Structure formats: structure tokens, C-alpha cells
């Protein structure tokens, strides 16, 4: 081997250099501090594993662009399994990987900038770096024998046998990633520039329908030496060549699929032995907006008839219509549009409306009349399913799809253009230039299409009613549902956690307290609330959870227990205790005297003359904002309410707001940063943020949206969802937002404020409320946080300075 000496350009350390030189003839698998390799010497490896399977060093990734990587020595292609600097390759001259004297492994670019480091500096103590037979690059403290850093903790797109995949790790390829979701399920997400969408396991089946579970919160997945990839959510993937002695890897790829490969040691080639998606078009985002993914038998994208490719080089940019869709500026829209059928094709998500039994004609008319509708999907299974689409993403064509998409096109469209592209689509050719997304051969998808593959859609509201993700709840459910008695040690554990904060009641006690559930206070999605009086004379609200021994009820019970148990804020309803006996699951809350906000705000018709005064309204708004801000920002766990509406704002005798019903809340660890990922639909129509319909990771901004609606309702004194034009048509959200903008610009807030107040209101506060409400309805990244809102509202809480405004 030539140039051995250059391994240790450590001129200042001749001794180390000498040592390295002498042992370098047999490839190094361990190095001490002071070792380095420059990119010019990339012909040599920095380290080689003892059995020679893996090596690490510089790999060329582009014109004069290099990365520091670990690779399979025997593989002819796709050999790289880990990369230190995937997103910032270094220059081909002067760059260097060094195991510095302070014990840090660092990669420096030409100009000396450190582009990547192991952050083990300061360790000193004669650390060593080695490459193990597993492919794990480790920095070891020889005094303890422990790894202080290992590449296995920082996977890029590949998982190797024995490498643990956990809640902190992600495999990423382009816009696609594999990760453990908040509900403990291993998922794949497309997170592109325009949309993000979960596509594996198949989103239209529930967790259990995909043979997974959300009850195990250990969030560990591991590929073993025999070719079995197991995850704590019960996923079990077997390599088709199962058995030991084969080199394997599990890689997420640019087409959004996750595949297991086996290395053919004699040829250096790879064979796919398992893949997560059985059909390539199941990955979302492949063909961009309006694009259609086809597989015949290799994968390609095409544009629907009448649409053309946006950027001939990049399917990610999708297709654009050659005509104007949904021009709302004129009535009688149905006379200006027709529908155009594209058979066996559908687009996933972005449904405007959904109806399980509708005739084709009504479905068609609904779309043509709705200016937001760009197409509708109609399926003959069942009584005729109708889905109107607001946008077209995740399009695919499949012979198994039991329906068609009908594009909305203007009557005066150039028919020849439509016919030409329609023919090419029918003939299986893409319109416009065919630029395959990737060259994934048919063999990769060698498995036969599953006939049972169902694209059963759920309109977001009907959506997957999911499973809460607490080990706590989960374990609790297991024991409850399996009708086993809780093992005494475990039960004691729960008791300890729960009764340290609440009292545990017997069913008998609560039955007596409520006089056999006589006086109903209210009903909600999760159960009925009764008034009760405890032995000491304390008045309480007892919520009896819906009795169907559905998982739902149990989950809600445990969820509420856990969430409420940790929460204490004056604007949030306190929980005093609970009862769990067989099928009986009840919660005991503090009793809040003056009913829920909706009764005071909307029920004026039923003979009640008193209207909430402006100052009370402002107090309620402020209290609600503070309660939500506490939930979002100050709790131990980050809590999203998910069902904010006037029904869930209770009022005390003094009209202080108390937020109720955390049964729908989800907990998520605060460290999530950018994306707390909730995948299950919750909430109430009229208050639900638009992103619920999009199958994207949900964050606290859904509450901000709902709060904005409630805020507006408090100002105007009626339901936002009931707002109508003079002609009696329901106002859509964009129209409402426009009206609010108009009010803000013109300063004419008077026209908006509840007329029942007869002008007794504070215009500055009203303007601020309208401003905040509008901001809350914005696209979610532009919405303020509840903290911002609480601060802004507090700044205007100057009632005492303006007693003249008091009603
Ligand atoms: C070093 O080069 C990189 C690009 O190669 C550049 O981004 C960085 O700013 C440079 N740093 C310094 C200190 O010049
Ligand atoms: C959770 O998953 C881990 C890893 O697969 C397993 O060891 C453990 O037994 C599971 N726990 C339960 C309660 O099923
Ligand atoms: C490796 O490839 C060769 C040539 O294609 C083939 O004959 C052999 O069966 C393969 N070995 C394995 C283990 O797949
Ligand atoms: C919508 O229709 C009106 C009236 O026909 C026309 O003036 C306007 O330009 C159209 N807008 C678009 C975007 O096509
Ligand atoms: C579906 O549409 C039919 C009319 O075609 C209507 O009677 C029915 O109530 C609708 N169902 C839902 C759930 O909206
Ligand atoms: C319609 O489209 C065809 C082919 O795309 C083109 O040749 C023709 O000029 C178009 N006609 C009109 C009226 O735009
Ligand atoms: C509830 O509100 C009404 C006004 O709507 C008020 O008169 C009453 O005192 C409040 N308290 C109770 C316990 O009803």
C-alpha cells in the first residue's frame, strides 16, 4: 500500500506517526488521539473493522464534494451505511478528518471550518476511536471500556443489524423519514415543501388494522442477525432469505420506501428481501401537486388531462392546469364547468366533503357548485362514496382502485388538448416529458399486487379515531379490557401515582352522591356529566364515561386521569377523583356553578334576557387564553386540548373561565421541537383547524385556531359556523377572514360587536380581539402562540382605566 505515512501527517508528533506507520500495514481498526487523514489520501481508509467488512474514510459524493462515511467493503454499489456530514460535503483539497488530542473526532473543511464533530472533546484521557465488526464507529474511553460516542446513535438513512432504532433516532432520505410517532407507532412521513403527510403504515387503516399497537411505549426497533426487523409496536418484518451469516441493511430511500437488502458476497450486489410499501405509489408526494403516480411496471409520474408539468426537470413541482379552476367571481358556476373522468385514479387527502351514500349526480353538482372544489372522487362501493377535493396531492393510478377521479374543467376548455392528454393517459403514457422519479426496477416491487388493498378513505372528521399514546393508559386498558384483575403490584403502582393527587371513589359512593345519576349537567362526546354531593357536602360534577366497553372509553378515561392529574391552574377545571370498577369509569370534577359559555352566549332566545357584559366577556377571553397558554407552555408535559369550543369553557359565579374536558387531549413530550406528531382526528366541526384534514403532524396551533373562532364568537355573540350572507348563504372561512380584515382596515368594529350589548363595549379591546382572532385563523405557522395571545390580551386588560365603558 502506498502512502501509508500520510495517515498521520502529525509532524509535531513523530512518535505517534512512527507507531501508526509500523502498524498501518495491517489496516487499522483502532486509533489513538492525534490521528488524522486528509481527503487527498482518500484511497486509503481511516479505519477498517477487524473482520474487514466495513471501512470508513472519504467518499466522493459530487464534483469536488466529499463526505466522511462508513461503508461495506464488499458491496459494489450503495455501500455507504453512515455519513458524518451528509448535508455539508467538504472540498476535495485540504479537508481532513482528525481524532484530536482532546478526544474529539472532527471533520474540517479546506478553510479550517469544522463541518462535523463527535462532540467528545474535553474527554482527553487517551480516548480511542475504532470501527467495529457491526459497522459501528465508536469513540471509547479505555479506562471504562465504554463508548462515549457511536455512529449507531446517529443513523442517516440506514440501519444495520444490532443497531437500535429508538425515539430519538430517525432515518431520513430526502423528504422522507422513518420515526417513532407520539403514539408509539413506527411511521414514515413525507415532509415536502408544500405538504406533509404520513403514508406508512397505510393511513386509511387504523393502527390495529395495520397489525400494530400503540400500547408499548418503549419505542425500540432493531434488525437482528437473522434478518428480522422487530419494533415495539408489533411490526415484524422478515427477510425473504431469513437466517444468519448474511450481511444486511435496512434503508429508507429517495422514493419513500423502506427496504431490507442482503449482500451477495460473491458478486457484491444487493437483493431486496423485504420492503415496507408493497406498491411504490403508496408513498406520498412522489409526483408533486396534481401529479399522478403510475406503476407499469416501473414507476413514473404523469399529469392529469388538461394539466402540464410545472418544471420539466422536477416532478416534485408537479403539474399546473392549463385552465382556470374554481373561478368564484361569478355565480351559476355549474354552467361554466364540466367534469372529466380519469379512471382508476385517485388523490389521497385534501377532502372538502365526504359522503358515504350519495348519487353521482349530486356529488358532481356539489363539486361544480363549490368554488373550492377542483375535482371529486366517486366510488361505487357501498351506496356510492363521494369525496370533493380542495387540492390534488398524492395522486396514483391503480387497477385495484374501485372508482375514479373527476376533474373539474371549464366548458370552454380546448377540447383537443384534453383529448390528447387523456389518450396518452389511457394508453399508459405520461403526458408531457416522462421524467421517471427514480429508476426502481420492477423486481424491487416483485410482490404481486394485493387485491385486498383498500383505499378506504375517511373524511378527516370521520377519521381514524385513534389511540392515545400513554403507556399508562395503554397498560391500564390491557388490564381492564382483558377482564383480568390487575396484578396487585401493578395496581398498587397506579394507585400510588393516582391517589397521591386524587381520591378513588367506589361506584356505590358516586351513585349515592348523584342520587342515582339524577341531575344531568351536560353531555359531551366522552360522556354525560351529573351533579353530585359528596358526604362532606361538597358539590361535584361527576362525569360518567360512555359505557360501551369500547377501547375509546377506556383510553379517554386514563387519558383524562393522567392529564388532569398533572394540571393545576385557576382557568382549568380541577379533578378531585375517579372511579374505576369493571365497566364503570367515572371522573369527579370540581363543580363550576354557572354552566358553559355557549349557554350564555347563544341561548339568549330561550327567554333569558341577561347578556354577558363586555367586561365579563373580556375576562372570559383572558382566562381562556391563560388556561390554554398554561396547557401549551407551562405544564410538565405539552398538552394540546384539541377540542376548544364554548361548550368546554365553564363559568364560575364570578364569570371566571375554566376550561373543561381534557378527554380529547393528547400529551406529547415537550422536546418534540418542530413537530409534535398527532395522527388522530379529534375535535368538533366548526372549530377544527384546517390542518386536521391534511393528515399532517398536529401541534398546539390547532388550539390556537379554535381559540380564534371562540374569540370571534364572544365578540359577535353567535356561532361563526352559522354566519350567513344577506342572501342566506353560509359564509366560508375565507370570506369571514376577509370581512374581519375589512373591519380592521376601516376601524368599524361597531358593526361586528354583538348588538345585544347596545354599544356598551370597549372598542380598543374589541379591535384587539378581532386582530387576534384573524391571526389565529391564519396558516398555522403564521398563527401566534397562546403565550403571545395571553400577553397581548393582558396588555389591553385596562378595564379599570375606562370605567365609562362598563355596561
Ligand atoms: C469555509 O468554507 C465554507 C464553504 O466551503 C464556508 O461556508 C465557510 O463560511 C468558510 N468559513 C470561513 C471561516 O471562511
Ligand atoms: C414492548 O416492546 C419491547 C421491545 O419490543 C418488549 O421487550 C417488551 O416486552 C414490550 N412490552 C410490553 C408490555 O409488551
Ligand atoms: C450471488 O450471485 C450469484 C450470481 O448472480 C448467484 O449465482 C448466487 O446464487 C448468489 N448468492 C446468493 C447467496 O444469493
Ligand atoms: C373569473 O371570472 C371573471 C368573470 O368571468 C373574470 O373577469 C376573471 O378574470 C376570472 N378570473 C380568473 C382567475 O380566471
Ligand atoms: C349524504 O347525502 C345525502 C343526500 O344525497 C344526505 O341525505 C345525507 O344526509 C348525506 N350524509 C351525510 C353524512 O352528510
Ligand atoms: C387547442 O389545442 C391544440 C393542440 O394543443 C392547438 O393546436 C390549438 O391551436 C388549440 N386551439 C385553441 C383554440 O386554442
Ligand atoms: C350565574 O349567572 C347569572 C347571570 O347570568 C347570575 O345571575 C347568577 O348569579 C350566576 N350564578 C349562578 C350560581 O347561577
JSON list of C-alpha atoms in Angstrom, two decimals, residues 125-220:
[
{"chain": "A", "resi": 125, "resn": "UNK", "atom": "CA", "xyz": [-7.83, 10.57, 29.00]},
{"chain": "A", "resi": 126, "resn": "UNK", "atom": "CA", "xyz": [-6.41, 8.74, 25.98]},
{"chain": "A", "resi": 127, "resn": "UNK", "atom": "CA", "xyz": [-9.69, 8.05, 24.17]},
{"chain": "A", "resi": 128, "resn": "UNK", "atom": "CA", "xyz": [-9.55, 5.78, 21.14]},
{"chain": "A", "resi": 129, "resn": "UNK", "atom": "CA", "xyz": [-11.64, 5.58, 18.02]},
{"chain": "A", "resi": 130, "resn": "UNK", "atom": "CA", "xyz": [-12.42, 2.27, 16.37]},
{"chain": "A", "resi": 131, "resn": "UNK", "atom": "CA", "xyz": [-14.61, 0.70, 13.74]},
{"chain": "A", "resi": 132, "resn": "UNK", "atom": "CA", "xyz": [-16.34, -2.45, 14.93]},
{"chain": "A", "resi": 133, "resn": "UNK", "atom": "CA", "xyz": [-17.41, -5.50, 13.00]},
{"chain": "A", "resi": 134, "resn": "UNK", "atom": "CA", "xyz": [-21.01, -4.35, 13.26]},
{"chain": "A", "resi": 135, "resn": "UNK", "atom": "CA", "xyz": [-20.18, -1.19, 11.29]},
{"chain": "A", "resi": 136, "resn": "UNK", "atom": "CA", "xyz": [-20.37, 0.96, 14.40]},
{"chain": "A", "resi": 137, "resn": "UNK", "atom": "CA", "xyz": [-17.78, 3.73, 14.58]},
{"chain": "A", "resi": 138, "resn": "UNK", "atom": "CA", "xyz": [-17.10, 4.32, 18.27]},
{"chain": "A", "resi": 139, "resn": "UNK", "atom": "CA", "xyz": [-15.09, 6.65, 20.44]},
{"chain": "A", "resi": 140, "resn": "UNK", "atom": "CA", "xyz": [-14.14, 4.64, 23.50]},
{"chain": "A", "resi": 141, "resn": "UNK", "atom": "CA", "xyz": [-12.84, 5.60, 26.91]},
{"chain": "A", "resi": 142, "resn": "UNK", "atom": "CA", "xyz": [-10.36, 2.75, 27.54]},
{"chain": "A", "resi": 143, "resn": "UNK", "atom": "CA", "xyz": [-10.40, 3.32, 31.30]},
{"chain": "A", "resi": 144, "resn": "UNK", "atom": "CA", "xyz": [-14.04, 2.26, 31.46]},
{"chain": "A", "resi": 145, "resn": "UNK", "atom": "CA", "xyz": [-14.30, 0.42, 28.17]},
{"chain": "A", "resi": 146, "resn": "UNK", "atom": "CA", "xyz": [-17.45, 2.44, 27.44]},
{"chain": "A", "resi": 147, "resn": "UNK", "atom": "CA", "xyz": [-18.31, 4.14, 24.19]},
{"chain": "A", "resi": 148, "resn": "UNK", "atom": "CA", "xyz": [-18.61, 7.88, 24.72]},
{"chain": "A", "resi": 149, "resn": "UNK", "atom": "CA", "xyz": [-19.88, 8.37, 21.18]},
{"chain": "A", "resi": 150, "resn": "UNK", "atom": "CA", "xyz": [-21.04, 5.96, 18.48]},
{"chain": "A", "resi": 151, "resn": "UNK", "atom": "CA", "xyz": [-22.25, 6.37, 14.93]},
{"chain": "A", "resi": 152, "resn": "UNK", "atom": "CA", "xyz": [-25.07, 3.91, 15.70]},
{"chain": "A", "resi": 153, "resn": "UNK", "atom": "CA", "xyz": [-26.73, 6.68, 17.71]},
{"chain": "A", "resi": 154, "resn": "UNK", "atom": "CA", "xyz": [-26.79, 8.99, 14.69]},
{"chain": "A", "resi": 155, "resn": "UNK", "atom": "CA", "xyz": [-28.11, 6.96, 11.77]},
{"chain": "A", "resi": 156, "resn": "UNK", "atom": "CA", "xyz": [-28.54, 8.65, 8.41]},
{"chain": "A", "resi": 157, "resn": "UNK", "atom": "CA", "xyz": [-30.67, 6.56, 6.05]},
{"chain": "A", "resi": 158, "resn": "UNK", "atom": "CA", "xyz": [-29.56, 3.06, 7.03]},
{"chain": "A", "resi": 159, "resn": "UNK", "atom": "CA", "xyz": [-29.97, 0.76, 9.97]},
{"chain": "A", "resi": 160, "resn": "UNK", "atom": "CA", "xyz": [-27.54, -2.15, 10.43]},
{"chain": "A", "resi": 161, "resn": "UNK", "atom": "CA", "xyz": [-28.12, -5.38, 12.33]},
{"chain": "A", "resi": 162, "resn": "UNK", "atom": "CA", "xyz": [-27.89, -4.81, 16.11]},
{"chain": "A", "resi": 163, "resn": "UNK", "atom": "CA", "xyz": [-28.23, -1.03, 15.71]},
{"chain": "A", "resi": 164, "resn": "UNK", "atom": "CA", "xyz": [-31.01, 0.20, 17.97]},
{"chain": "A", "resi": 165, "resn": "UNK", "atom": "CA", "xyz": [-33.62, 2.49, 16.47]},
{"chain": "A", "resi": 166, "resn": "UNK", "atom": "CA", "xyz": [-35.39, 4.46, 19.17]},
{"chain": "A", "resi": 167, "resn": "UNK", "atom": "CA", "xyz": [-37.47, 7.52, 19.93]},
{"chain": "A", "resi": 168, "resn": "UNK", "atom": "CA", "xyz": [-34.51, 9.81, 19.37]},
{"chain": "A", "resi": 169, "resn": "UNK", "atom": "CA", "xyz": [-33.45, 8.43, 16.05]},
{"chain": "A", "resi": 170, "resn": "UNK", "atom": "CA", "xyz": [-34.76, 8.93, 12.53]},
{"chain": "A", "resi": 171, "resn": "UNK", "atom": "CA", "xyz": [-33.85, 7.54, 9.17]},
{"chain": "A", "resi": 172, "resn": "UNK", "atom": "CA", "xyz": [-34.06, 10.25, 6.54]},
{"chain": "A", "resi": 173, "resn": "UNK", "atom": "CA", "xyz": [-33.86, 10.25, 2.75]},
{"chain": "A", "resi": 174, "resn": "UNK", "atom": "CA", "xyz": [-34.81, 13.49, 1.03]},
{"chain": "A", "resi": 175, "resn": "UNK", "atom": "CA", "xyz": [-38.29, 14.45, 2.15]},
{"chain": "A", "resi": 176, "resn": "UNK", "atom": "CA", "xyz": [-38.98, 11.02, 3.60]},
{"chain": "A", "resi": 177, "resn": "UNK", "atom": "CA", "xyz": [-38.34, 9.86, 7.13]},
{"chain": "A", "resi": 178, "resn": "UNK", "atom": "CA", "xyz": [-38.90, 6.87, 9.39]},
{"chain": "A", "resi": 179, "resn": "UNK", "atom": "CA", "xyz": [-39.55, 7.70, 13.04]},
{"chain": "A", "resi": 180, "resn": "UNK", "atom": "CA", "xyz": [-41.49, 6.70, 16.13]},
{"chain": "A", "resi": 181, "resn": "UNK", "atom": "CA", "xyz": [-44.64, 8.75, 16.32]},
{"chain": "A", "resi": 182, "resn": "UNK", "atom": "CA", "xyz": [-46.11, 10.11, 19.53]},
{"chain": "A", "resi": 183, "resn": "UNK", "atom": "CA", "xyz": [-48.49, 7.20, 19.77]},
{"chain": "A", "resi": 184, "resn": "UNK", "atom": "CA", "xyz": [-45.56, 4.76, 19.79]},
{"chain": "A", "resi": 185, "resn": "UNK", "atom": "CA", "xyz": [-46.12, 3.62, 16.23]},
{"chain": "A", "resi": 186, "resn": "UNK", "atom": "CA", "xyz": [-43.24, 3.40, 13.79]},
{"chain": "A", "resi": 187, "resn": "UNK", "atom": "CA", "xyz": [-44.23, 5.54, 10.81]},
{"chain": "A", "resi": 188, "resn": "UNK", "atom": "CA", "xyz": [-42.98, 7.07, 7.61]},
{"chain": "A", "resi": 189, "resn": "UNK", "atom": "CA", "xyz": [-43.68, 10.68, 6.81]},
{"chain": "A", "resi": 190, "resn": "UNK", "atom": "CA", "xyz": [-43.37, 12.70, 3.63]},
{"chain": "A", "resi": 191, "resn": "UNK", "atom": "CA", "xyz": [-42.44, 16.23, 4.68]},
{"chain": "A", "resi": 192, "resn": "UNK", "atom": "CA", "xyz": [-42.18, 18.16, 1.45]},
{"chain": "A", "resi": 193, "resn": "UNK", "atom": "CA", "xyz": [-42.13, 21.85, 0.61]},
{"chain": "A", "resi": 194, "resn": "UNK", "atom": "CA", "xyz": [-45.88, 22.03, 0.08]},
{"chain": "A", "resi": 195, "resn": "UNK", "atom": "CA", "xyz": [-47.42, 19.31, 2.18]},
{"chain": "A", "resi": 196, "resn": "UNK", "atom": "CA", "xyz": [-46.53, 16.77, 4.80]},
{"chain": "A", "resi": 197, "resn": "UNK", "atom": "CA", "xyz": [-48.31, 13.50, 5.06]},
{"chain": "A", "resi": 198, "resn": "UNK", "atom": "CA", "xyz": [-47.95, 10.17, 6.83]},
{"chain": "A", "resi": 199, "resn": "UNK", "atom": "CA", "xyz": [-48.12, 7.26, 4.41]},
{"chain": "A", "resi": 200, "resn": "UNK", "atom": "CA", "xyz": [-46.91, 4.20, 6.31]},
{"chain": "A", "resi": 201, "resn": "UNK", "atom": "CA", "xyz": [-48.43, 2.24, 7.88]},
{"chain": "A", "resi": 202, "resn": "UNK", "atom": "CA", "xyz": [-51.33, 2.82, 5.49]},
{"chain": "A", "resi": 203, "resn": "UNK", "atom": "CA", "xyz": [-53.19, 5.79, 6.94]},
{"chain": "A", "resi": 204, "resn": "UNK", "atom": "CA", "xyz": [-56.64, 4.61, 5.95]},
{"chain": "A", "resi": 205, "resn": "UNK", "atom": "CA", "xyz": [-56.39, 1.57, 8.16]},
{"chain": "A", "resi": 206, "resn": "UNK", "atom": "CA", "xyz": [-56.23, 2.05, 11.87]},
{"chain": "A", "resi": 207, "resn": "UNK", "atom": "CA", "xyz": [-53.18, 1.19, 13.90]},
{"chain": "A", "resi": 208, "resn": "UNK", "atom": "CA", "xyz": [-54.65, -2.23, 14.64]},
{"chain": "A", "resi": 209, "resn": "UNK", "atom": "CA", "xyz": [-55.74, -2.70, 11.06]},
{"chain": "A", "resi": 210, "resn": "UNK", "atom": "CA", "xyz": [-52.08, -2.48, 10.21]},
{"chain": "A", "resi": 211, "resn": "UNK", "atom": "CA", "xyz": [-51.26, -5.11, 12.83]},
{"chain": "A", "resi": 212, "resn": "UNK", "atom": "CA", "xyz": [-49.54, -2.60, 15.01]},
{"chain": "A", "resi": 213, "resn": "UNK", "atom": "CA", "xyz": [-50.14, -1.45, 18.54]},
{"chain": "A", "resi": 214, "resn": "UNK", "atom": "CA", "xyz": [-49.73, 1.86, 20.28]},
{"chain": "A", "resi": 215, "resn": "UNK", "atom": "CA", "xyz": [-49.64, 0.31, 23.73]},
{"chain": "A", "resi": 216, "resn": "UNK", "atom": "CA", "xyz": [-45.95, -0.30, 24.04]},
{"chain": "A", "resi": 217, "resn": "UNK", "atom": "CA", "xyz": [-44.15, 2.93, 24.75]},
{"chain": "A", "resi": 218, "resn": "UNK", "atom": "CA", "xyz": [-40.61, 1.56, 24.72]},
{"chain": "A", "resi": 219, "resn": "UNK", "atom": "CA", "xyz": [-40.23, 2.72, 21.09]},
{"chain": "A", "resi": 220, "resn": "UNK", "atom": "CA", "xyz": [-37.44, 0.39, 20.14]}
]
